Coordinates of C-alpha atoms in Angstrom, one line a residue:
Chain K
X1 CA 9.0 -14.2 -14.5
X2 CA 11.2 -11.3 -15.5
X3 CA 12.9 -8.5 -13.7
X4 CA 13.5 -5.2 -15.6
X5 CA 15.4 -2.1 -14.5
X6 CA 15.2 1.2 -16.3
X7 CA 17.9 3.6 -15.3
X8 CA 19.2 7.1 -16.2
X9 CA 19.3 10.4 -14.5
X10 CA 16.4 12.3 -12.9
X11 CA 14.4 14.2 -15.5
X12 CA 14.8 11.7 -18.4
X13 CA 11.5 10.1 -17.7
X14 CA 12.9 6.9 -16.3
X15 CA 10.1 6.4 -13.7
X16 CA 7.7 7.0 -16.5
X17 CA 9.2 4.1 -18.5
X18 CA 8.5 1.8 -15.5
X19 CA 5.0 3.1 -15.2
X20 CA 4.1 2.7 -18.8
X21 CA 5.6 -0.8 -19.0
X22 CA 4.0 -1.9 -15.8
X23 CA 0.6 -0.5 -16.8
X24 CA 0.8 -2.1 -20.3
X25 CA 1.6 -5.5 -18.9
X26 CA -0.9 -5.4 -16.1
X27 CA -3.9 -3.9 -17.8
X28 CA -3.5 -4.9 -21.4
X29 CA -1.1 -7.9 -21.6
X30 CA -2.8 -10.0 -18.9
X31 CA 0.4 -10.3 -16.7
X32 CA 1.1 -9.3 -13.2
X33 CA 3.6 -6.4 -13.0
X34 CA 4.8 -4.6 -9.9
X35 CA 6.6 -1.3 -10.4
X36 CA 8.8 0.2 -7.7
X37 CA 11.2 3.2 -8.0
X38 CA 14.3 4.2 -6.3
X39 CA 13.0 6.7 -3.8
X40 CA 15.3 8.9 -1.9
X41 CA 17.6 11.9 -2.0
X42 CA 19.8 10.1 -4.4
X43 CA 17.0 10.0 -7.0
X44 CA 17.0 13.8 -7.6
X45 CA 19.3 14.8 -10.4
X46 CA 21.7 11.9 -10.3
X47 CA 21.3 8.2 -11.1
X48 CA 17.7 7.1 -10.8
X49 CA 15.9 3.9 -11.7
X50 CA 12.5 2.2 -11.8
X51 CA 12.0 -1.5 -11.6
X52 CA 9.3 -3.8 -12.9
X53 CA 8.8 -7.4 -11.8
X54 CA 6.7 -9.3 -14.3
X55 CA 5.1 -12.6 -13.7
X56 CA 2.3 -14.8 -15.0
X57 CA 1.2 -15.3 -11.4
X58 CA 1.0 -12.8 -8.5
X59 CA 4.3 -11.0 -7.8
X60 CA 5.3 -11.9 -4.2
X61 CA 8.6 -10.3 -3.7
X62 CA 8.2 -6.7 -5.0
X63 CA 11.8 -5.8 -5.7
X64 CA 14.2 -7.0 -8.4
X65 CA 17.3 -8.9 -7.3
X66 CA 19.2 -10.0 -10.4
X67 CA 17.5 -8.3 -13.4
X68 CA 17.6 -9.9 -16.8
X69 CA 16.9 -6.6 -18.6
X70 CA 18.8 -3.4 -17.9
X71 CA 18.0 -0.2 -19.8
X72 CA 20.6 2.5 -19.2
X73 CA 20.2 6.1 -20.4
X74 CA 23.2 7.6 -18.5
X75 CA 26.8 6.6 -17.8
X76 CA 26.4 6.9 -14.1
X77 CA 23.3 4.6 -14.1
X78 CA 25.1 2.1 -16.3
X79 CA 28.1 2.1 -14.0
X80 CA 25.9 1.7 -11.0
X81 CA 23.6 -1.0 -12.2
X82 CA 25.5 -3.0 -14.9
X83 CA 27.2 -5.3 -12.3
X84 CA 23.9 -6.7 -11.1
X85 CA 22.7 -7.7 -14.6
X86 CA 22.5 -11.4 -14.8
X87 CA 24.5 -13.5 -17.2
X88 CA 22.6 -14.0 -20.5
X89 CA 20.7 -10.8 -19.6
X90 CA 19.8 -8.1 -22.0
X91 CA 21.5 -4.7 -21.8
X92 CA 20.0 -1.8 -23.6
X93 CA 21.8 1.6 -23.8
X94 CA 21.6 5.0 -25.3
X95 CA 24.6 4.7 -27.5
X96 CA 25.4 8.5 -27.3
X97 CA 25.2 8.6 -23.5
X98 CA 26.7 5.3 -22.4
X99 CA 30.2 4.0 -23.2
X100 CA 29.9 0.3 -22.2
X101 CA 32.7 -1.8 -20.9
X102 CA 33.5 -5.0 -22.9
X103 CA 30.5 -7.3 -22.8
X104 CA 30.7 -9.7 -20.0
X105 CA 29.5 -13.4 -20.2
X106 CA 26.6 -14.0 -22.5
X107 CA 25.0 -10.7 -22.1
X108 CA 23.2 -9.5 -25.2
X109 CA 23.6 -5.7 -25.9
X110 CA 21.3 -3.5 -27.9
X111 CA 22.2 0.1 -28.5
X112 CA 20.1 3.1 -29.9
X113 CA 20.9 6.8 -30.1
X114 CA 17.5 7.5 -28.5
X115 CA 18.2 11.0 -27.4
X116 CA 19.5 11.9 -30.9
X117 CA 16.4 10.4 -32.5
X118 CA 14.2 12.3 -30.1
X119 CA 16.0 15.6 -31.0
X120 CA 15.4 14.7 -34.7
X121 CA 11.7 14.3 -33.9
X122 CA 11.7 17.8 -32.4
X123 CA 12.1 17.3 -28.7
X124 CA 14.7 15.5 -26.6
X125 CA 12.1 15.1 -23.8
X126 CA 10.6 12.1 -25.7
X127 CA 13.9 10.2 -25.7
X128 CA 12.4 7.8 -23.1
X129 CA 9.6 6.9 -25.5
X130 CA 12.0 6.2 -28.3
X131 CA 13.9 4.0 -25.8
X132 CA 10.6 2.3 -24.8
X133 CA 9.8 1.5 -28.4
X134 CA 13.2 0.0 -28.9
X135 CA 13.0 -1.9 -25.6
X136 CA 9.6 -3.3 -26.7
X137 CA 11.0 -4.5 -30.1
X138 CA 14.1 -6.2 -28.8
X139 CA 12.8 -7.7 -25.6
X140 CA 9.2 -8.7 -26.7
X141 CA 8.3 -8.6 -23.0
X142 CA 5.2 -6.5 -23.7
X143 CA 3.2 -6.1 -26.9
X144 CA 3.6 -2.7 -28.8
X145 CA -0.2 -2.4 -28.8
X146 CA -0.3 -2.6 -25.0
X147 CA 2.5 -0.2 -24.6
X148 CA 0.8 2.4 -26.8
X149 CA -2.6 1.8 -25.1
X150 CA -0.9 2.5 -21.8
X151 CA 0.2 6.0 -22.8
X152 CA -2.9 8.1 -22.2
X153 CA -2.9 9.4 -18.7
X154 CA 0.9 8.9 -18.4
X155 CA 2.0 11.4 -21.0
X156 CA 0.4 14.9 -21.5
X157 CA -2.6 14.6 -23.7
X158 CA -1.5 17.3 -26.1
X159 CA 1.7 15.4 -26.7
X160 CA 0.2 12.0 -27.1
X161 CA 0.7 11.8 -30.9
X162 CA 4.3 12.9 -30.6
X163 CA 4.9 10.3 -27.9
X164 CA 3.4 7.6 -30.1
X165 CA 5.6 8.8 -33.0
X166 CA 8.7 8.5 -30.8
X167 CA 7.7 5.0 -29.6
X168 CA 7.2 3.9 -33.2
X169 CA 10.5 5.4 -34.2
X170 CA 12.3 3.4 -31.5
X171 CA 10.3 0.3 -32.2
X172 CA 11.1 0.3 -36.0
X173 CA 14.7 0.8 -35.2
X174 CA 14.6 -2.1 -32.9
X175 CA 13.0 -4.4 -35.5
X176 CA 15.8 -3.3 -38.0
X177 CA 18.5 -4.1 -35.4
X178 CA 17.0 -7.5 -34.8
X179 CA 16.8 -8.2 -38.6
X180 CA 20.5 -7.2 -39.0
X181 CA 21.5 -9.4 -36.0
X182 CA 19.6 -12.4 -37.4
X183 CA 21.2 -11.9 -40.9
X184 CA 24.6 -11.7 -39.3
X185 CA 24.0 -14.9 -37.4
X186 CA 22.8 -16.8 -40.5
X187 CA 25.8 -15.7 -42.5
X188 CA 28.0 -16.7 -39.7
X189 CA 26.4 -20.2 -39.5
X190 CA 26.7 -20.6 -43.2
X191 CA 30.4 -20.1 -43.0
Chain Q
X1 CA -26.6 -0.9 10.6
X2 CA -27.7 0.6 7.3
X3 CA -25.8 -0.4 4.2
X4 CA -26.2 1.5 1.0
X5 CA -24.5 1.5 -2.4
X6 CA -21.6 3.8 -2.8
X7 CA -22.1 7.3 -4.2
X8 CA -21.0 6.9 -7.9
X9 CA -19.5 10.4 -7.8
X10 CA -16.6 9.2 -5.8
X11 CA -16.1 5.8 -7.5
X12 CA -13.5 5.7 -10.3
X13 CA -14.8 2.4 -11.8
X14 CA -12.3 0.6 -14.0
X15 CA -8.9 -1.0 -14.0
X16 CA -6.1 1.3 -13.0
X17 CA -2.3 1.1 -12.5
X18 CA -2.0 2.8 -9.1
X19 CA 0.4 3.0 -6.2
X20 CA -0.9 2.1 -2.7
X21 CA -1.1 5.8 -1.6
X22 CA -3.4 6.7 -4.5
X23 CA -5.4 3.5 -3.9
X24 CA -6.0 4.6 -0.3
X25 CA -7.4 7.9 -1.6
X26 CA -9.6 6.2 -4.1
X27 CA -10.8 3.8 -1.4
X28 CA -11.7 6.8 0.8
X29 CA -13.5 8.6 -2.0
X30 CA -15.5 5.4 -2.9
X31 CA -16.4 4.9 0.8
X32 CA -17.9 8.4 0.8
X33 CA -15.1 10.4 2.5
X34 CA -15.9 14.0 1.8
X35 CA -13.5 15.7 4.2
X36 CA -9.7 15.3 4.2
X37 CA -7.4 17.4 6.5
X38 CA -3.7 16.6 6.6
X39 CA -0.1 17.6 6.6
X40 CA 2.2 16.3 4.0
X41 CA 4.8 13.7 5.1
X42 CA 6.8 11.2 3.2
X43 CA 5.9 8.4 2.2
X44 CA 2.2 9.3 2.6
X45 CA 2.1 12.6 0.7
X46 CA 0.7 11.1 -2.6
X47 CA -2.5 10.2 -0.8
X48 CA -3.0 13.8 0.2
X49 CA -2.1 15.0 -3.3
X50 CA -4.7 12.6 -4.8
X51 CA -7.3 13.9 -2.4
X52 CA -6.5 17.5 -3.1
X53 CA -6.9 16.8 -6.8
X54 CA -10.0 14.6 -6.7
X55 CA -12.1 15.6 -3.7
X56 CA -13.4 19.0 -4.9
X57 CA -14.9 17.3 -8.0
X58 CA -17.0 15.0 -5.7
X59 CA -18.2 17.9 -3.5
X60 CA -15.8 17.4 -0.7
X61 CA -13.3 19.5 1.1
X62 CA -9.5 19.2 1.3
X63 CA -7.6 21.3 3.8
X64 CA -3.8 21.3 4.2
X65 CA -3.4 22.0 8.0
X66 CA -0.6 23.6 9.8
X67 CA 0.4 20.3 11.4
X68 CA -0.8 16.8 12.4
X69 CA -2.3 18.0 15.7
X70 CA -4.6 20.3 13.8
X71 CA -5.3 17.6 11.2
X72 CA -6.8 15.0 13.6
X73 CA -8.7 17.8 15.4
X74 CA -10.2 19.0 12.1
X75 CA -11.2 15.4 11.4
X76 CA -13.1 15.1 14.7
X77 CA -14.9 18.4 13.9
X78 CA -15.8 17.3 10.4
X79 CA -17.1 14.0 11.7
X80 CA -19.4 15.7 14.2
X81 CA -20.4 18.0 11.4
X82 CA -21.7 14.9 9.6
X83 CA -19.0 14.1 7.2
X84 CA -17.0 10.9 6.7
X85 CA -13.5 12.1 7.2
X86 CA -9.9 10.8 6.9
X87 CA -6.3 11.8 7.0
X88 CA -3.0 10.1 6.1
X89 CA 0.4 10.4 7.8
X90 CA 3.6 8.5 8.7
X91 CA 5.4 7.9 12.0
X92 CA 6.3 11.4 13.2
X93 CA 2.8 12.7 12.2
X94 CA 1.2 9.7 13.8
X95 CA 2.9 10.5 17.1
X96 CA 1.6 14.0 16.9
X97 CA -1.9 12.8 16.4
X98 CA -1.9 10.5 19.5
X99 CA -3.5 12.8 22.0
X100 CA -6.6 13.6 19.9
X101 CA -6.9 10.0 18.7
X102 CA -7.7 9.4 22.4
X103 CA -10.2 12.3 22.2
X104 CA -11.8 10.6 19.1
X105 CA -12.0 7.3 21.0
X106 CA -13.5 9.0 24.1
X107 CA -16.0 11.0 22.0
X108 CA -16.7 7.9 19.9
X109 CA -16.0 9.7 16.7
X110 CA -15.9 7.7 13.4
X111 CA -12.8 8.6 11.4
X112 CA -10.1 6.9 9.4
X113 CA -6.3 7.4 9.6
X114 CA -3.9 5.8 7.1
X115 CA -0.4 5.4 8.3
X116 CA 2.1 4.7 5.6
X117 CA 4.8 3.5 7.9
X118 CA 8.5 4.3 7.5
X119 CA 11.5 3.4 9.6
X120 CA 11.6 5.1 13.1
X121 CA 12.0 6.2 15.8
X122 CA 11.8 10.0 15.3
X123 CA 12.4 11.1 11.7
X124 CA 14.3 7.7 11.2
X125 CA 14.1 6.7 7.5
X126 CA 11.7 9.1 5.8
X127 CA 11.8 7.4 2.4
X128 CA 12.2 3.8 3.4
X129 CA 9.8 1.2 4.7
X130 CA 9.0 -0.1 8.2
X131 CA 6.3 -1.8 10.3
X132 CA 7.3 -0.2 13.5
X133 CA 4.1 1.7 14.5
X134 CA 1.9 -1.4 15.0
X135 CA 2.0 -1.2 18.8
X136 CA 1.7 2.6 18.7
X137 CA -1.5 2.1 16.8
X138 CA -2.9 0.0 19.7
X139 CA -1.4 1.8 22.7
X140 CA -0.3 5.2 21.5
X141 CA -2.8 7.4 23.3
X142 CA -3.2 7.3 27.1
X143 CA -6.0 5.5 28.9
X144 CA -7.9 2.3 28.1
X145 CA -9.6 2.1 24.8
X146 CA -9.7 -0.2 21.7
X147 CA -9.2 0.8 18.1
X148 CA -9.3 -1.2 14.8
X149 CA -6.3 -1.5 12.6
X150 CA -6.1 -3.1 9.1
X151 CA -3.0 -4.0 7.2
X152 CA -3.2 -4.1 3.4
X153 CA -0.5 -6.1 1.4
X154 CA -1.0 -4.5 -2.0
X155 CA -2.4 -1.4 -3.7
X156 CA -5.6 -3.3 -4.4
X157 CA -6.0 -4.0 -0.7
X158 CA -5.3 -0.4 0.1
X159 CA -8.4 0.4 -1.9
X160 CA -10.5 -2.4 -0.5
X161 CA -9.5 -2.1 3.1
X162 CA -9.9 1.7 3.2
X163 CA -13.5 1.2 2.3
X164 CA -13.7 -1.5 5.0
X165 CA -12.0 0.9 7.5
X166 CA -14.7 3.5 6.9
X167 CA -17.5 0.9 7.3
X168 CA -16.0 -0.3 10.6
X169 CA -15.5 3.2 11.9
X170 CA -19.2 4.0 11.3
X171 CA -20.5 0.7 12.8
X172 CA -18.4 1.0 16.0
X173 CA -17.9 4.8 16.1
X174 CA -14.2 4.4 16.5
X175 CA -11.0 5.6 14.8
X176 CA -9.9 2.9 12.3
X177 CA -6.3 2.8 11.1
X178 CA -5.1 1.6 7.7
X179 CA -1.6 0.5 8.7
X180 CA 0.3 0.2 5.4
X181 CA 4.0 0.9 4.7
X182 CA 6.3 2.7 2.3
X183 CA 6.8 -0.4 0.1
X184 CA 3.1 -0.9 -0.5
X185 CA 2.4 2.8 -0.5
X186 CA 4.8 3.5 -3.4
X187 CA 4.4 0.2 -5.2
X188 CA 2.4 0.3 -8.5
X189 CA 0.1 -2.5 -9.3
X190 CA -3.2 -3.2 -11.0
X191 CA -6.2 -1.9 -9.0
X192 CA -9.7 -2.8 -10.0
X193 CA -12.4 -0.5 -8.8
X194 CA -15.8 -2.0 -9.2
X195 CA -19.0 -0.2 -10.2
X196 CA -20.5 1.9 -7.4
X197 CA -23.5 -0.4 -7.1
X198 CA -21.2 -3.3 -6.1
X199 CA -19.6 -1.3 -3.3
X200 CA -21.4 -1.5 0.0
X201 CA -20.9 1.4 2.4
X202 CA -22.2 1.7 5.9
X203 CA -24.2 4.9 6.6
X204 CA -23.9 6.7 9.9
X205 CA -26.5 5.8 12.5
X206 CA -28.4 9.1 12.6
X207 CA -30.7 10.0 15.5
X208 CA -34.2 10.6 14.2
X209 CA -36.2 11.4 17.3
X210 CA -37.5 14.7 18.7
X211 CA -34.8 17.4 18.9
X212 CA -35.3 18.1 22.6
X213 CA -34.9 14.4 23.5
X214 CA -31.4 13.7 21.9
X215 CA -28.8 12.3 24.3
X216 CA -25.5 11.8 22.5
X217 CA -24.3 8.8 24.6
X218 CA -27.6 7.0 25.2
X219 CA -26.9 3.5 24.0
X220 CA -28.9 1.8 21.3
X221 CA -29.5 -1.9 21.7
X222 CA -26.2 -2.7 19.9
X223 CA -24.3 -0.6 22.5
X224 CA -23.5 2.1 20.0
X225 CA -25.1 5.5 20.5
X226 CA -26.7 7.6 17.7
X227 CA -25.2 10.7 16.1
X228 CA -26.5 13.9 14.8
X229 CA -25.0 16.6 12.6
X230 CA -23.8 19.6 14.5
X231 CA -25.6 22.6 13.1
X232 CA -28.9 20.7 12.4
X233 CA -30.6 22.2 15.4
X234 CA -29.8 19.6 18.1
X235 CA -28.4 20.9 21.4
X236 CA -25.8 18.6 22.7
X237 CA -22.5 18.5 24.5
X238 CA -19.6 16.2 24.1
X239 CA -16.2 16.1 25.8
X240 CA -13.0 14.2 26.4
X241 CA -13.9 14.1 30.1
X242 CA -15.6 11.0 31.4
X243 CA -19.3 11.7 30.7
X244 CA -22.8 10.5 31.2
X245 CA -25.3 9.8 28.4
X246 CA -26.0 13.6 28.1
X247 CA -22.3 14.0 27.3
X248 CA -21.7 16.1 30.4
X249 CA -18.7 15.5 32.5
X250 CA -19.1 13.2 35.5
X251 CA -15.9 13.0 37.3
X252 CA -16.2 10.0 39.6
X253 CA -15.3 6.3 39.7
X254 CA -18.8 5.1 39.1
X255 CA -19.2 6.8 35.7
X256 CA -15.6 5.9 34.8
X257 CA -16.5 2.2 35.6
X258 CA -19.4 2.4 33.3
X259 CA -17.7 4.2 30.4
X260 CA -14.3 2.7 30.1
X261 CA -15.2 -1.0 29.7
X262 CA -17.8 -0.1 27.1
X263 CA -15.2 1.7 24.9
X264 CA -13.2 -1.4 24.8
X265 CA -15.9 -4.0 24.9
X266 CA -17.8 -2.6 21.8
X267 CA -14.7 -3.7 19.9
X268 CA -13.6 -6.9 21.7
X269 CA -17.1 -8.3 22.0
X270 CA -17.5 -8.0 18.3
X271 CA -14.0 -9.2 17.4
X272 CA -15.3 -12.2 15.5
X273 CA -17.2 -9.9 13.2
X274 CA -14.4 -7.4 12.8
X275 CA -11.4 -9.7 12.3
X276 CA -10.4 -10.7 8.7
X277 CA -7.8 -13.5 8.3
X278 CA -6.4 -15.3 5.4
X279 CA -5.3 -18.9 6.0
X280 CA -3.5 -21.3 3.7
X281 CA -2.7 -25.0 4.3
X282 CA -3.1 -24.6 8.0
X283 CA -4.9 -27.9 8.8
X284 CA -1.9 -30.2 8.8
X285 CA 0.7 -27.6 9.5
X286 CA 3.4 -28.0 12.0
X287 CA 4.6 -24.5 11.6
X288 CA 2.4 -21.5 11.0
X289 CA 3.9 -18.3 9.7
X290 CA 1.9 -15.3 10.9
X291 CA 2.5 -12.0 9.0
X292 CA 0.7 -8.9 7.8
X293 CA 1.1 -6.2 5.2
X294 CA 4.0 -6.4 2.7
X295 CA 5.8 -9.0 4.9
X296 CA 3.1 -11.5 4.2
X297 CA 3.9 -11.5 0.5
X298 CA 7.6 -11.8 1.1
X299 CA 6.9 -14.7 3.6
X300 CA 5.0 -16.7 1.0
X301 CA 8.2 -17.0 -1.0
X302 CA 10.0 -18.4 2.1
X303 CA 7.0 -20.7 2.7
X304 CA 7.1 -22.0 -0.8
X305 CA 10.8 -22.9 -0.4
X306 CA 10.1 -24.7 2.9
X307 CA 7.2 -26.6 1.4
X308 CA 9.4 -27.7 -1.5
X309 CA 11.8 -29.1 1.1
X310 CA 8.8 -31.2 2.5
X311 CA 8.0 -29.1 5.5
X312 CA 4.4 -28.7 6.6
X313 CA 3.9 -25.0 6.8
X314 CA 0.7 -23.0 7.1
X315 CA 0.2 -19.3 6.7
X316 CA -2.0 -16.9 8.6
X317 CA -2.3 -13.4 7.3
X318 CA -3.6 -10.7 9.5
X319 CA -5.7 -8.4 7.4
X320 CA -7.0 -7.1 10.7
X321 CA -4.2 -6.7 13.3
X322 CA -6.3 -5.0 16.0
X323 CA -8.4 -6.3 17.6
X324 CA -5.9 -9.2 17.7
X325 CA -7.2 -12.7 16.6
X326 CA -6.4 -14.2 19.9
X327 CA -9.1 -16.9 19.7
X328 CA -7.7 -18.3 16.5
X329 CA -4.1 -18.2 17.7
X330 CA -5.0 -19.9 20.9
X331 CA -6.8 -22.7 19.0
X332 CA -3.8 -23.2 16.7
X333 CA -1.3 -23.1 19.5
X334 CA -2.8 -26.4 20.8
X335 CA -2.3 -28.1 17.5
X336 CA 1.0 -26.9 16.1
X337 CA 4.7 -26.9 17.0
X338 CA 5.5 -23.3 16.5
X339 CA 4.6 -19.9 15.1
X340 CA 7.1 -17.9 13.0
X341 CA 6.4 -14.2 12.9
X342 CA 8.4 -12.0 10.5
X343 CA 7.7 -8.3 10.7
X344 CA 9.7 -5.1 9.8
X345 CA 10.4 -4.1 13.4
X346 CA 12.4 -5.3 16.5
X347 CA 9.5 -7.3 17.9
X348 CA 5.9 -6.0 18.2
X349 CA 3.0 -8.2 17.0
X350 CA 5.1 -11.3 17.9
X351 CA 4.6 -10.3 21.5
X352 CA 0.8 -10.8 21.1
X353 CA 1.4 -14.1 19.3
X354 CA 3.6 -15.2 22.2
X355 CA 1.0 -14.1 24.7
X356 CA -1.7 -16.1 22.9
X357 CA 0.5 -19.2 22.3
X358 CA 1.1 -19.2 26.1
X359 CA 3.8 -21.7 25.9
X360 CA 1.7 -24.3 24.2
X361 CA 3.5 -23.6 20.9
X362 CA 6.9 -22.0 20.3
X363 CA 7.1 -18.5 19.0
X364 CA 9.9 -17.4 16.7
X365 CA 10.4 -13.8 15.6
X366 CA 12.1 -12.8 12.3
X367 CA 13.0 -9.1 12.9
X368 CA 14.0 -6.6 10.3
X369 CA 15.0 -3.1 11.4
X370 CA 13.4 -1.4 8.4
X371 CA 14.6 0.3 5.3
X372 CA 13.8 -2.8 3.2
X373 CA 11.7 -5.9 3.2
X374 CA 13.0 -9.3 4.5
X375 CA 15.2 -11.5 2.5
X376 CA 13.0 -14.6 2.1
X377 CA 16.0 -16.7 3.1
X378 CA 16.1 -15.1 6.5
X379 CA 12.5 -16.2 7.1
X380 CA 13.3 -19.7 5.7
X381 CA 16.2 -20.1 8.1
X382 CA 13.9 -19.3 11.1
X383 CA 11.2 -21.7 9.8
X384 CA 13.9 -24.4 9.7
X385 CA 15.0 -23.6 13.2
X386 CA 11.5 -23.6 14.5
X387 CA 10.9 -27.1 12.9
X388 CA 13.9 -28.6 14.7

């Protein structure tokens, strides 16, 4: 069982991140995944979030309580949701948009300039897909195949290729980050 | 009762990732709903949006009405025009529909209303969940009548039970309510829509006799009269006034004494056929947790914790809330120590449980005022108290 929160500000495609992840897990990765979203006046323009509860069995309680994965694409969302992230959890941020506090406990942090990468690919609107690719690589909660299979219907058809490109871009960066992290660890242990 | 296979035009066969609101719309379309009239209200609007998008492609009609009074009235008209029709709303809109829900009951009009409940009273909590309209569904309009109310616990059940709601409304010619809530309405989960040939839908019981012999309230042997389509050349009259089998007003105690029990009895006499329950580990249970909708899922978590602590807990989930499963609860009351009833209100369905328990078993309520679902620990604490 895992609890995931995607957070950012309204318009970044944060709800879409939850939908794509939930759909990928439920329809193509053979898991149970319940997606809920913050729904209220506060969701418009300021901090917004979507939550996915993932389980091998049926999800009973639909909301997250102490997430082990927090994805933050804005400072406000990070400030709001970081305190609930559980110890040993995974924190994923857009490095240009979030200035994190010193890491607390055994939280593992992964950072990517997802918005900058999206701009390099031609459109900052696909930053969420870069982030999703990165998220998929570092968490391994969902398979990249399932995530990409989930895209049709959830992104505009004419931009499907661009969205897949953005996903791959983030995924490859995530793989690289993981490799570097393992290398560092091995060098450290050798010492 | 004539059962047919669903019209494939309305059936979006396959696995989908849908929220409860969309699943209600898909259930309606699969059941053959071809007329939707409604007025947008959070948290039910997504159902209306989905209908607006989908229903023209299956040959149906979507109308955004000026308000909920007009919506329910349009539904009654469409039903008498021969269509399966539905609307969706939430608390304040449900209140506005109440007068003509009574008209639909009196005219014995099949239709379906989904209520995606939010916190009330009044405008209350527009964006947050509640289960506070359960008694209103049963008693909201004036006079004596019975309706049917179903309570789905997931987007999948929103789909399944909306089809069931249409079938029941056609069999008993009565408004049927799909009483869901904001949590289930806005929650996305996997929804599997089977092929059309695996979906059974009940066809309206059409009158096929000579045109000049049609009597709109002459009972068939099952106690339910036949319908015709307005505009097909039948001359008939129907009214909210107490009426005879010709549908003409008869304003006296005798006709009232014939009509009113029938409106209720056609539901209560068939309660065993209508009621759907889900029971788990009930045989040796000391405590039975009775719940419905989203609360039943949250309860299971509390029940699992209680069972781990060695307690004998059964669960009874009400997929049908009205008519109330009084027979089953009376049976259980003789065998168990207590019922625990969590619901997102200040005490509604628990009153029915208490009535049926009749002092033979204890009844403990776990209230929640709305805005969120229960903390499973709150339910667990009451289970422990009930077991003392």
